[in-house]
Short mmCIF file of C-alpha atoms in Angstrom, two decimals:
data_model
loop_
_atom_site.label_atom_id
_atom_site.label_comp_id
_atom_site.label_asym_id
_atom_site.label_seq_id
_atom_site.Cartn_x
_atom_site.Cartn_y
_atom_site.Cartn_z
CA UNK H 1 -26.70 101.24 41.48
CA UNK H 2 -25.18 98.95 38.85
CA UNK H 3 -23.31 100.53 36.34
CA UNK H 4 -23.17 101.92 33.51
CA UNK H 5 -21.67 102.78 30.48
CA UNK H 6 -20.77 106.55 30.11
CA UNK H 7 -22.86 108.27 27.14
CA UNK H 8 -18.43 110.04 26.20
CA UNK H 9 -19.25 112.34 23.18
CA UNK H 10 -22.87 110.87 22.13
CA UNK H 11 -25.65 113.43 21.96
CA UNK H 12 -28.29 111.03 21.03
CA UNK H 13 -31.10 110.74 22.92
CA UNK H 14 -32.41 107.19 21.04
CA UNK H 15 -28.61 105.93 21.36
CA UNK H 16 -28.36 106.41 25.16
CA UNK H 17 -31.38 105.04 26.63
CA UNK H 18 -31.64 102.15 24.90
CA UNK H 19 -27.63 101.15 24.76
CA UNK H 20 -27.20 100.89 29.23
CA UNK H 21 -25.66 104.20 28.92
CA UNK H 22 -25.68 106.85 32.44
CA UNK H 23 -28.12 109.67 31.56
CA UNK H 24 -29.20 112.09 33.63
CA UNK H 25 -33.44 113.48 33.28
CA UNK H 26 -34.03 116.86 32.87
CA UNK H 27 -37.65 115.69 31.70
CA UNK H 28 -38.81 117.40 34.64
CA UNK H 29 -37.05 120.40 33.21
CA UNK H 30 -38.26 120.23 29.28
CA UNK H 31 -42.47 119.51 30.22
CA UNK H 32 -41.77 123.04 32.38
CA UNK H 33 -40.93 124.49 28.60
CA UNK H 34 -43.63 122.77 26.96
CA UNK H 35 -46.57 123.64 29.32
CA UNK H 36 -45.34 127.91 29.05
CA UNK H 37 -44.15 128.92 26.03
CA UNK H 38 -43.94 127.22 22.76
CA UNK H 39 -40.67 129.53 20.98
CA UNK H 40 -37.54 129.25 23.28
CA UNK H 41 -33.69 130.03 22.25
CA UNK H 42 -31.35 128.76 24.43
CA UNK H 43 -27.10 130.16 24.61
CA UNK H 44 -24.99 127.84 26.51
CA UNK H 45 -21.46 127.10 26.04
CA UNK H 46 -19.52 123.64 23.04
CA UNK H 47 -19.38 120.68 24.53
CA UNK H 48 -22.42 121.72 27.14
CA UNK H 49 -25.67 119.28 25.65
CA UNK H 50 -27.52 121.43 23.58
CA UNK H 51 -27.17 118.50 20.91
CA UNK H 52 -28.65 115.58 23.92
CA UNK H 53 -31.66 117.96 24.49
CA UNK H 54 -32.83 118.52 20.88
CA UNK H 55 -32.03 114.52 20.25
CA UNK H 56 -34.19 114.16 23.51
CA UNK H 57 -36.79 117.23 22.41
CA UNK H 58 -37.36 114.95 18.90
CA UNK H 59 -37.37 111.83 20.22
CA UNK H 60 -40.26 113.64 22.45
CA UNK H 61 -42.87 115.13 20.22
CA UNK H 62 -42.21 111.74 17.71
CA UNK H 63 -43.97 109.74 20.72
CA UNK H 64 -40.81 107.62 21.07
CA UNK H 65 -42.95 106.39 24.59
CA UNK H 66 -40.27 103.34 25.54
CA UNK H 67 -37.26 105.61 25.84
CA UNK H 68 -38.93 107.95 28.52
CA UNK H 69 -40.22 104.71 31.23
CA UNK H 70 -39.24 106.16 33.95
CA UNK H 71 -38.19 109.35 33.57
CA UNK H 72 -40.37 112.39 35.19
CA UNK H 73 -42.10 113.33 32.02
CA UNK H 74 -43.46 109.55 30.99
CA UNK H 75 -46.40 109.55 33.43
CA UNK H 76 -47.22 113.34 32.35
CA UNK H 77 -47.38 113.24 28.19
CA UNK H 78 -50.06 112.57 26.07
CA UNK H 79 -48.26 109.62 24.06
CA UNK H 80 -51.29 109.54 21.99
CA UNK H 81 -50.51 112.71 19.74
CA UNK H 82 -47.38 112.42 17.69
CA UNK H 83 -45.57 115.54 15.83
CA UNK H 84 -43.55 116.13 13.33
CA UNK H 85 -40.49 116.64 13.17
CA UNK H 86 -38.16 119.14 11.37
CA UNK H 87 -34.16 119.49 12.71
CA UNK H 88 -32.20 120.68 11.03
CA UNK H 89 -27.94 121.55 12.49
CA UNK H 90 -25.33 123.59 11.17
CA UNK H 91 -22.69 121.23 12.38
CA UNK H 92 -20.63 121.62 9.31
CA UNK H 93 -17.99 123.53 7.88
CA UNK H 94 -18.73 127.79 6.37
CA UNK H 95 -16.18 129.02 5.01
CA UNK H 96 -17.36 129.92 1.33
CA UNK H 97 -19.99 132.17 0.16
CA UNK H 98 -21.85 129.27 -0.86
CA UNK H 99 -21.44 126.45 1.80
CA UNK H 100 -24.41 127.58 3.76
CA UNK H 101 -26.93 127.41 1.26
CA UNK H 102 -25.89 123.58 -0.22
CA UNK H 103 -25.80 123.04 3.99
CA UNK H 104 -29.55 123.89 4.42
CA UNK H 105 -30.39 122.66 1.21
CA UNK H 106 -29.02 118.78 2.15
CA UNK H 107 -30.39 118.93 5.39
CA UNK H 108 -33.96 119.55 3.70
CA UNK H 109 -33.15 117.17 1.42
CA UNK H 110 -33.42 114.70 4.28
CA UNK H 111 -36.10 115.69 5.85
CA UNK H 112 -38.12 115.48 2.49
CA UNK H 113 -37.62 111.49 1.79
CA UNK H 114 -37.24 110.66 5.54
CA UNK H 115 -41.39 112.10 5.95
CA UNK H 116 -41.86 110.90 1.99
CA UNK H 117 -42.00 114.09 0.32
CA UNK H 118 -42.34 114.86 -3.05
CA UNK H 119 -39.08 117.94 -4.10
CA UNK H 120 -41.27 121.34 -5.39
CA UNK H 121 -39.01 122.30 -8.42
CA UNK H 122 -39.82 126.16 -8.02
CA UNK H 123 -38.62 125.84 -4.00
CA UNK H 124 -35.06 126.25 -5.36
CA UNK H 125 -33.73 128.17 -1.05
CA UNK H 126 -33.00 127.11 1.50
CA UNK H 127 -35.37 130.18 2.58
CA UNK H 128 -38.59 128.74 0.30
CA UNK H 129 -38.60 125.17 0.42
CA UNK H 130 -38.60 125.34 4.36
CA UNK H 131 -41.92 126.71 3.84
CA UNK H 132 -43.44 124.55 1.38
CA UNK H 133 -42.09 121.82 3.69
CA UNK H 134 -43.52 123.10 7.02
CA UNK H 135 -47.02 124.07 5.33
CA UNK H 136 -46.80 120.05 3.87
CA UNK H 137 -46.15 118.15 6.62
CA UNK H 138 -49.22 120.79 8.85
CA UNK H 139 -51.47 118.89 5.81
CA UNK H 140 -50.52 115.79 5.04
CA UNK H 141 -49.62 114.67 8.73
CA UNK H 142 -52.94 117.13 10.16
CA UNK H 143 -50.64 118.15 13.17
CA UNK H 144 -48.55 121.51 13.35
CA UNK H 145 -44.21 121.15 13.10
CA UNK H 146 -41.58 120.58 15.79
CA UNK H 147 -38.85 122.83 14.69
CA UNK H 148 -35.60 121.97 16.28
CA UNK H 149 -32.11 123.98 15.55
CA UNK H 150 -29.43 122.99 16.79
CA UNK H 151 -26.50 125.77 16.16
CA UNK H 152 -27.76 127.94 14.74
CA UNK H 153 -25.03 130.10 14.56
CA UNK H 154 -21.77 127.86 13.77
CA UNK H 155 -22.13 129.59 10.47
CA UNK H 156 -21.24 132.83 11.11
CA UNK H 157 -19.20 131.87 14.59
CA UNK H 158 -17.05 129.53 12.00
CA UNK H 159 -15.90 133.13 10.04
CA UNK H 160 -15.75 135.93 12.24
CA UNK H 161 -12.70 136.20 10.95
CA UNK H 162 -13.77 137.13 7.64
CA UNK H 163 -16.46 140.03 8.44
CA UNK H 164 -18.52 140.15 4.82
CA UNK H 165 -19.19 136.61 4.23
CA UNK H 166 -20.15 136.63 8.68
CA UNK H 167 -22.31 139.13 7.52
CA UNK H 168 -22.50 137.05 4.00
CA UNK H 169 -24.19 134.39 6.33
CA UNK H 170 -25.82 136.02 9.70
CA UNK H 171 -28.36 137.75 6.52
CA UNK H 172 -28.88 134.38 4.90
CA UNK H 173 -30.26 132.87 7.91
CA UNK H 174 -31.39 135.86 9.30
CA UNK H 175 -34.07 134.81 6.13
CA UNK H 176 -34.71 132.05 6.48
CA UNK H 177 -34.94 131.78 10.70
CA UNK H 178 -37.63 134.07 9.45
CA UNK H 179 -39.12 131.57 7.27
CA UNK H 180 -40.02 129.73 10.95
CA UNK H 181 -41.91 132.69 12.26
CA UNK H 182 -43.93 133.10 9.25
CA UNK H 183 -45.11 129.53 9.00
CA UNK H 184 -47.00 129.97 12.28
CA UNK H 185 -49.25 128.26 11.83
CA UNK H 186 -48.30 124.91 10.66
CA UNK H 187 -45.63 125.52 13.61
CA UNK H 188 -46.81 123.39 17.13
CA UNK H 189 -43.09 123.95 19.06
CA UNK H 190 -39.67 126.17 18.45
CA UNK H 191 -37.03 125.55 20.28
CA UNK H 192 -33.37 127.47 18.73
CA UNK H 193 -29.90 126.42 20.59
CA UNK H 194 -26.21 127.85 19.75
CA UNK H 195 -23.76 129.26 21.62
CA UNK H 196 -23.99 133.12 20.61
CA UNK H 197 -25.99 135.24 21.92
CA UNK H 198 -27.28 137.01 18.21
CA UNK H 199 -28.88 139.94 18.75
CA UNK H 200 -32.68 139.87 17.73
CA UNK H 201 -32.55 142.83 15.82
CA UNK H 202 -29.43 141.21 13.71
CA UNK H 203 -30.74 137.55 13.70
CA UNK H 204 -33.88 137.23 14.33
CA UNK H 205 -35.80 140.43 13.61
CA UNK H 206 -37.95 137.90 10.95
CA UNK H 207 -38.14 135.19 14.34
CA UNK H 208 -38.00 137.87 16.90
CA UNK H 209 -41.20 135.51 19.36
CA UNK H 210 -38.21 133.64 20.79
CA UNK H 211 -38.49 133.57 24.60
CA UNK H 212 -34.57 133.32 24.88
CA UNK H 213 -34.09 131.00 28.64
CA UNK H 214 -30.44 131.61 28.41
CA UNK H 215 -30.09 133.19 31.88
CA UNK H 216 -33.64 132.19 33.25
CA UNK H 217 -32.96 130.75 37.13
CA UNK H 218 -36.23 128.51 35.82
CA UNK H 219 -33.55 126.12 33.62
CA UNK H 220 -29.81 128.04 34.96
CA UNK H 221 -29.52 123.75 34.61
CA UNK H 222 -31.11 122.69 31.89
CA UNK H 223 -27.53 120.98 30.65
CA UNK H 224 -24.93 120.92 32.25
CA UNK H 225 -24.35 118.36 35.24
CA UNK H 226 -26.06 119.22 39.30
CA UNK H 227 -24.02 118.49 42.50
CA UNK H 228 -26.86 115.98 43.13
CA UNK H 229 -26.43 114.13 39.19
CA UNK H 230 -22.78 113.79 40.12
CA UNK H 231 -23.39 111.84 43.53
CA UNK H 232 -26.31 109.65 42.03
CA UNK H 233 -26.47 109.02 38.65
CA UNK H 234 -21.87 108.09 38.48
CA UNK H 235 -21.90 107.31 42.09
CA UNK H 236 -21.57 103.72 41.25
CA UNK H 237 -17.69 105.84 39.07
CA UNK H 238 -16.70 107.62 41.67
CA UNK H 239 -14.57 105.66 44.13
CA UNK H 240 -10.83 106.25 44.01
CA UNK H 241 -12.08 110.57 43.19
CA UNK H 242 -11.12 112.66 45.23
CA UNK H 243 -14.57 114.35 45.21
CA UNK H 244 -13.71 117.84 45.90
CA UNK H 245 -11.32 117.99 43.56
CA UNK H 246 -14.00 117.10 41.03
CA UNK H 247 -15.40 119.62 42.12
CA UNK H 248 -12.87 122.14 41.69
CA UNK H 249 -11.33 121.65 39.11
CA UNK H 250 -15.00 121.24 37.56
CA UNK H 251 -17.74 122.86 38.88
CA UNK H 252 -19.13 127.05 38.68
CA UNK H 253 -21.04 127.28 36.13
CA UNK H 254 -23.81 129.33 36.12
CA UNK H 255 -26.86 130.88 34.11
CA UNK H 256 -28.24 133.12 37.32
CA UNK H 257 -29.80 129.50 39.02
CA UNK H 258 -29.06 128.56 42.88
CA UNK H 259 -26.96 125.68 41.30
CA UNK H 260 -23.86 125.89 39.61
CA UNK H 261 -23.71 122.64 37.16
CA UNK H 262 -20.47 120.67 35.85
CA UNK H 263 -19.67 120.49 31.72
CA UNK H 264 -20.78 117.58 30.57
CA UNK H 265 -18.03 116.11 28.85
CA UNK H 266 -14.96 117.53 31.55
CA UNK H 267 -17.06 115.01 33.99
CA UNK H 268 -17.47 111.39 31.35
CA UNK H 269 -14.13 112.38 30.68
CA UNK H 270 -12.48 112.08 34.07
CA UNK H 271 -14.83 108.92 35.16
CA UNK H 272 -12.54 108.11 31.50
CA UNK H 273 -9.88 108.59 31.82
CA UNK H 274 -9.18 109.19 36.18
CA UNK H 275 -7.15 112.50 36.16
CA UNK H 276 -7.92 115.38 36.53
CA UNK H 277 -6.73 117.19 32.82
CA UNK H 278 -8.52 120.57 31.30
CA UNK H 279 -10.55 118.18 28.84
CA UNK H 280 -13.54 120.66 27.92
CA UNK H 281 -10.61 123.07 27.34
CA UNK H 282 -7.86 121.28 25.33
CA UNK H 283 -11.18 120.87 22.27
CA UNK H 284 -10.90 124.78 20.95
CA UNK H 285 -9.39 126.82 20.19
CA UNK H 286 -8.89 130.13 22.36
CA UNK H 287 -6.88 132.57 19.26
CA UNK H 288 -10.32 134.11 17.50
CA UNK H 289 -10.89 135.48 21.75
CA UNK H 290 -7.51 135.68 22.82
CA UNK H 291 -7.22 138.75 19.19
CA UNK H 292 -10.07 140.01 20.88
CA UNK H 293 -8.10 140.39 23.88
CA UNK H 294 -5.83 142.50 22.43
CA UNK H 295 -7.76 144.61 20.18
CA UNK H 296 -9.22 145.75 23.25
CA UNK H 297 -6.37 145.97 25.26
CA UNK H 298 -7.91 144.04 27.53
CA UNK H 299 -6.29 141.22 29.72
CA UNK H 300 -7.60 139.06 31.23
CA UNK H 301 -6.94 140.26 35.19
CA UNK H 302 -9.01 143.69 33.81
CA UNK H 303 -12.06 140.84 33.64
CA UNK H 304 -12.38 138.45 37.09
CA UNK H 305 -14.88 139.66 39.25
CA UNK H 306 -15.83 141.96 37.18
CA UNK H 307 -19.16 143.44 37.68
CA UNK H 308 -20.85 144.64 34.05
CA UNK H 309 -24.56 145.37 32.93
CA UNK H 310 -26.24 142.25 32.36
CA UNK H 311 -27.22 144.58 27.84
CA UNK H 312 -23.41 144.06 28.38
CA UNK H 313 -22.79 140.09 28.51
CA UNK H 314 -26.20 139.91 26.31
CA UNK H 315 -24.87 141.74 22.52
CA UNK H 316 -23.93 139.53 19.64
CA UNK H 317 -22.72 140.26 16.11
CA UNK H 318 -20.10 140.33 14.02
CA UNK H 319 -19.89 143.81 14.03
CA UNK H 320 -20.00 144.59 17.93
CA UNK H 321 -18.29 141.85 19.58
CA UNK H 322 -17.69 143.56 23.98
CA UNK H 323 -14.74 141.31 24.81
CA UNK H 324 -16.80 140.90 27.94
CA UNK H 325 -20.29 139.16 26.16
CA UNK H 326 -17.13 136.89 24.24
CA UNK H 327 -15.59 135.12 27.20
CA UNK H 328 -18.83 134.73 29.14
CA UNK H 329 -21.12 133.57 26.13
CA UNK H 330 -17.76 130.99 25.01
CA UNK H 331 -17.76 130.14 28.98
CA UNK H 332 -14.33 131.09 30.09
CA UNK H 333 -16.00 133.20 32.17
CA UNK H 334 -19.46 132.47 34.31
CA UNK H 335 -22.06 134.33 36.39
CA UNK H 336 -20.42 134.75 40.35
CA UNK H 337 -23.49 137.09 41.65
CA UNK H 338 -25.11 139.80 40.42
CA UNK H 339 -27.08 142.95 42.11
CA UNK H 340 -29.32 145.50 40.93
CA UNK H 341 -28.82 149.39 41.14
CA UNK H 342 -31.54 151.69 40.31
CA UNK H 343 -33.22 150.50 36.61
CA UNK H 344 -29.85 147.87 35.44
CA UNK H 345 -28.98 145.32 36.37
CA UNK H 346 -25.34 143.79 36.88
CA UNK H 347 -23.41 141.07 36.95
CA UNK H 348 -20.05 140.33 38.27
CA UNK H 349 -18.06 137.32 36.34
CA UNK H 350 -14.95 134.98 37.24
CA UNK H 351 -13.38 131.84 35.73
CA UNK H 352 -16.07 129.32 36.73
CA UNK H 353 -13.12 126.59 38.17
CA UNK H 354 -10.17 125.77 38.53
CA UNK H 355 -9.39 124.65 34.54
CA UNK H 356 -10.58 127.28 32.96
CA UNK H 357 -8.02 129.82 35.25
CA UNK H 358 -6.01 127.81 34.63
CA UNK H 359 -5.51 126.73 30.66
CA UNK H 360 -7.14 130.39 30.01
CA UNK H 361 -4.02 132.04 31.46
CA UNK H 362 -1.37 129.36 30.53
CA UNK H 363 -2.81 130.33 27.05
CA UNK H 364 -2.82 133.90 26.97
CA UNK H 365 0.97 133.68 27.92
CA UNK H 366 1.58 131.91 25.40
CA UNK H 367 -0.43 133.62 23.04
CA UNK H 368 1.08 136.84 23.88
CA UNK H 369 5.09 135.34 24.86
CA UNK H 370 6.93 135.48 20.99
CA UNK H 371 9.96 134.43 22.95
CA UNK H 372 9.09 130.77 23.60
CA UNK H 373 9.51 130.55 27.90
CA UNK H 374 7.62 128.54 28.82
CA UNK H 375 4.85 129.75 30.82
CA UNK H 376 4.70 126.80 33.13
CA UNK H 377 8.98 127.08 33.57
CA UNK H 378 8.61 131.52 34.79
CA UNK H 379 5.74 130.99 37.84
CA UNK H 380 7.26 128.34 39.38
CA UNK H 381 10.35 130.04 39.07
CA UNK H 382 9.00 132.70 40.76
CA UNK H 383 7.01 131.34 43.02
CA UNK H 384 9.82 129.27 44.51
CA UNK H 385 12.11 132.49 44.73
CA UNK H 386 9.46 134.30 46.96
CA UNK H 387 9.16 131.07 49.22
CA UNK H 388 12.51 131.68 50.69
CA UNK H 389 12.53 135.32 49.99
CA UNK H 390 15.33 135.84 47.18
CA UNK H 391 13.71 138.86 46.80
CA UNK H 392 16.85 140.04 44.56
CA UNK H 393 16.91 137.09 42.19
CA UNK H 394 13.20 137.15 42.04
CA UNK H 395 13.30 141.15 40.71
CA UNK H 396 15.62 139.67 38.42
CA UNK H 397 13.57 136.76 37.03
CA UNK H 398 10.62 138.92 36.79
CA UNK H 399 12.57 141.20 34.96
CA UNK H 400 13.75 139.16 32.24
CA UNK H 401 10.04 137.85 32.71
CA UNK H 402 8.00 141.54 32.00
CA UNK H 403 10.82 141.59 29.52
CA UNK H 404 9.90 138.35 27.36
CA UNK H 405 6.67 140.04 25.96
CA UNK H 406 6.35 142.19 24.14
CA UNK H 407 4.88 145.60 25.41
CA UNK H 408 2.18 146.85 22.43
CA UNK H 409 -1.66 145.25 23.51
CA UNK H 410 -1.20 148.70 25.66
CA UNK H 411 -0.46 151.59 23.90
CA UNK H 412 -3.22 153.44 26.21
CA UNK H 413 -1.89 156.65 28.12
CA UNK H 414 -3.74 155.92 30.65
CA UNK H 415 -2.13 155.05 33.54
CA UNK H 416 -3.91 152.82 35.19
CA UNK H 417 -4.40 150.57 32.35
CA UNK H 418 0.18 150.23 32.18
CA UNK H 419 -0.37 149.13 35.53
CA UNK H 420 -3.31 147.05 35.70
CA UNK H 421 -0.81 145.98 32.37
CA UNK H 422 1.98 144.36 34.92
CA UNK H 423 0.08 142.89 37.27
CA UNK H 424 -1.87 141.27 35.50
CA UNK H 425 1.00 139.36 33.46
CA UNK H 426 2.61 139.05 36.74
CA UNK H 427 -1.00 137.40 38.14
CA UNK H 428 -0.96 135.48 34.83
CA UNK H 429 1.96 133.77 35.25
CA UNK H 430 0.94 132.68 39.46
CA UNK H 431 -2.12 131.24 38.33
CA UNK H 432 -1.00 129.02 35.57
CA UNK H 433 1.11 127.48 37.30
CA UNK H 434 -2.13 127.38 39.85
CA UNK H 435 -0.71 129.31 43.46
CA UNK H 436 -3.38 131.46 45.09
CA UNK H 437 -3.53 134.38 44.16
CA UNK H 438 -5.88 137.35 44.59
CA UNK H 439 -7.11 140.43 42.20
CA UNK H 440 -7.64 143.36 44.03
CA UNK H 441 -8.49 142.02 47.61
CA UNK H 442 -10.69 144.65 49.76
CA UNK H 443 -9.26 145.54 52.91
CA UNK H 444 -10.75 147.90 55.30
CA UNK H 445 -9.44 151.46 53.58
CA UNK H 446 -9.12 149.61 50.12
CA UNK H 447 -7.84 147.39 48.06
CA UNK H 448 -3.84 145.86 47.20
CA UNK H 449 -3.39 144.47 43.42
CA UNK H 450 -2.64 141.65 44.12
CA UNK H 451 -2.61 138.85 47.46
CA UNK H 452 -0.07 135.78 46.39
CA UNK H 453 -0.69 132.88 49.29
CA UNK H 454 2.57 130.85 48.24
CA UNK H 455 4.67 128.71 51.35
CA UNK H 456 2.43 129.64 54.43
CA UNK H 457 3.53 132.98 53.80
CA UNK H 458 1.37 136.20 52.18
CA UNK H 459 1.92 138.15 49.38
CA UNK H 460 0.54 142.28 49.61
CA UNK H 461 1.67 143.57 45.94
CA UNK H 462 1.11 147.22 43.99
CA UNK H 463 2.14 147.99 41.28
CA UNK H 464 4.14 151.58 40.59
CA UNK H 465 4.61 153.11 37.31
CA UNK H 466 7.10 155.72 37.56
CA UNK H 467 7.87 157.65 34.11
CA UNK H 468 11.88 157.51 34.59
CA UNK H 469 14.01 156.08 36.62
CA UNK H 470 15.51 159.48 39.26
CA UNK H 471 10.80 158.20 40.36
CA UNK H 472 12.10 155.28 41.57
CA UNK H 473 13.09 155.35 45.21
CA UNK H 474 10.85 157.62 46.06
CA UNK H 475 7.25 156.13 44.71
CA UNK H 476 8.48 153.21 46.04
CA UNK H 477 8.59 154.40 49.98
CA UNK H 478 4.88 156.49 48.86
CA UNK H 479 3.98 153.47 47.90
CA UNK H 480 5.22 151.26 51.23
CA UNK H 481 3.80 153.78 53.39
CA UNK H 482 0.20 154.11 51.19
CA UNK H 483 0.05 149.77 51.90
CA UNK H 484 0.80 151.02 55.53
CA UNK H 485 -1.36 153.04 56.19
CA UNK H 486 -5.02 151.90 54.92
CA UNK H 487 -3.82 148.88 56.68
CA UNK H 488 -3.33 145.53 53.88
CA UNK H 489 -1.99 143.80 56.09
CA UNK H 490 -4.55 143.62 59.61
CA UNK H 491 -6.54 141.01 57.76
CA UNK H 492 -4.15 138.59 57.67
CA UNK H 493 -2.11 138.87 60.56
CA UNK H 494 -5.07 136.09 62.33
CA UNK H 495 -4.01 133.80 59.86
CA UNK H 496 0.20 133.56 61.82
CA UNK H 497 1.13 133.68 58.27
CA UNK H 498 4.39 135.95 57.13
CA UNK H 499 2.75 138.59 55.78
CA UNK H 500 5.39 140.81 53.26
CA UNK H 501 4.22 143.86 51.28
CA UNK H 502 5.71 144.03 48.00
CA UNK H 503 5.84 147.46 45.80
CA UNK H 504 6.86 147.27 42.18
CA UNK H 505 8.02 150.03 40.33
CA UNK H 506 7.83 149.79 36.52
CA UNK H 507 8.81 152.48 34.46
CA UNK H 508 6.66 153.57 31.69
CA UNK H 509 9.87 155.02 29.56
CA UNK H 510 12.04 151.81 30.54
CA UNK H 511 9.38 150.07 29.67
CA UNK H 512 10.30 147.23 32.67
CA UNK H 513 10.40 146.83 36.09
CA UNK H 514 12.51 149.02 37.37
CA UNK H 515 12.73 148.05 41.28
CA UNK H 516 10.74 146.88 44.56
CA UNK H 517 10.69 147.23 47.01
CA UNK H 518 9.65 144.33 50.44
CA UNK H 519 8.77 145.00 53.56
CA UNK H 520 7.44 142.07 56.31
CA UNK H 521 5.06 142.65 58.98
CA UNK H 522 4.92 141.41 61.81
#
């Protein structure tokens, strides 16, 4: 296969198809969309190819036949019929109240110029001008209009830290999008994309005929690359790269399909730079996400392998943001399993891949730590001490590590939350350096808080809270006995690795580690 150019950062379909760039053909799924309906909404994380999908739809409806030669849809599309296209993209900045209206008017003026429409002086607001454009395009071309909206939610997401402005931008967009439904007789097809899944009630009450395909298994791979795409389209670029490492680092996103997908941005930069790095993660700013986690007293450990109701992760609004919905919709967690409980659909959420797991844990530790202790250094030290079984050194280092983190994250009196807080800190430290750590791994009679696999050994960890230091000894012995009775080590005996049971006692009054007990298992 002949090598082509890598379309890194290019989201224009015409450029990719006319200038010898690699292209992953999604047009069979586009054909299915067009066969099944006319009004769609799709949520995907940033840099996942949403803009390229919008660009492809625009080229298709404008009848750019030559760009689709050799693609799945080409022989099934009627190229004799073209439609006017209104494409809107909210990619600007919206930090002031008037900026959203200004941006809309500027985009609509460009559409008027493209189609030779005279601006109507009466249409002096964005919604009125859009209504006028849809009507006149239908009248002048004889064909109904295709409406494509990219980054529909950015004017709200950009200002979530300013609830008043976020609500104002939401109300503006609600009225603006409502015009599309009110102009139904002039509209042939609608496709709206963005990161978040704002509820129809809050944002799309005026456009409530949109079909949400964000979690539709049939369209799970409409954005992103599959394993087959990597192995076929990009085959000439794979020589010298570890294929399994590519899969571990970047594959894993799932929207209920039978296949998991890669973030295209990661893959293209890997193929260009030839080294494994968190390319996608480095382009984002998770500060707001971390702030939400802190405000809601949620540790990442509590979100891993967590079963949540479908309604929880499909809901998003200015004044109602769950940590689970935020992490899922922005791409930091993905669906790994699902099950039905009566009328409820439950999804299991976890990290999609190594990139996100390492980077998010590292970022959270940096965010938590005001004393400039480098999380990677702390994690490496703890790992090295465990591997040589220096449990006293491990205890002292872990105590200093815990002391470096402000305790304000958890103010609840719930003992389980305190224990989860300390177990989460330990887990994040190891996760940030790539150690295999498993949260709440099940045995035949219970679940261990953490299982750490490193240096050819297995460390099964329980965290226990005690009120005062005088209770430490009894709590440690009781917890060890319970771990023995519940057979926590049984499932690891066949691995021929040295297994250790470890109990870590933390004091509520002391707000730190008090002592540990370690018991080797023969």
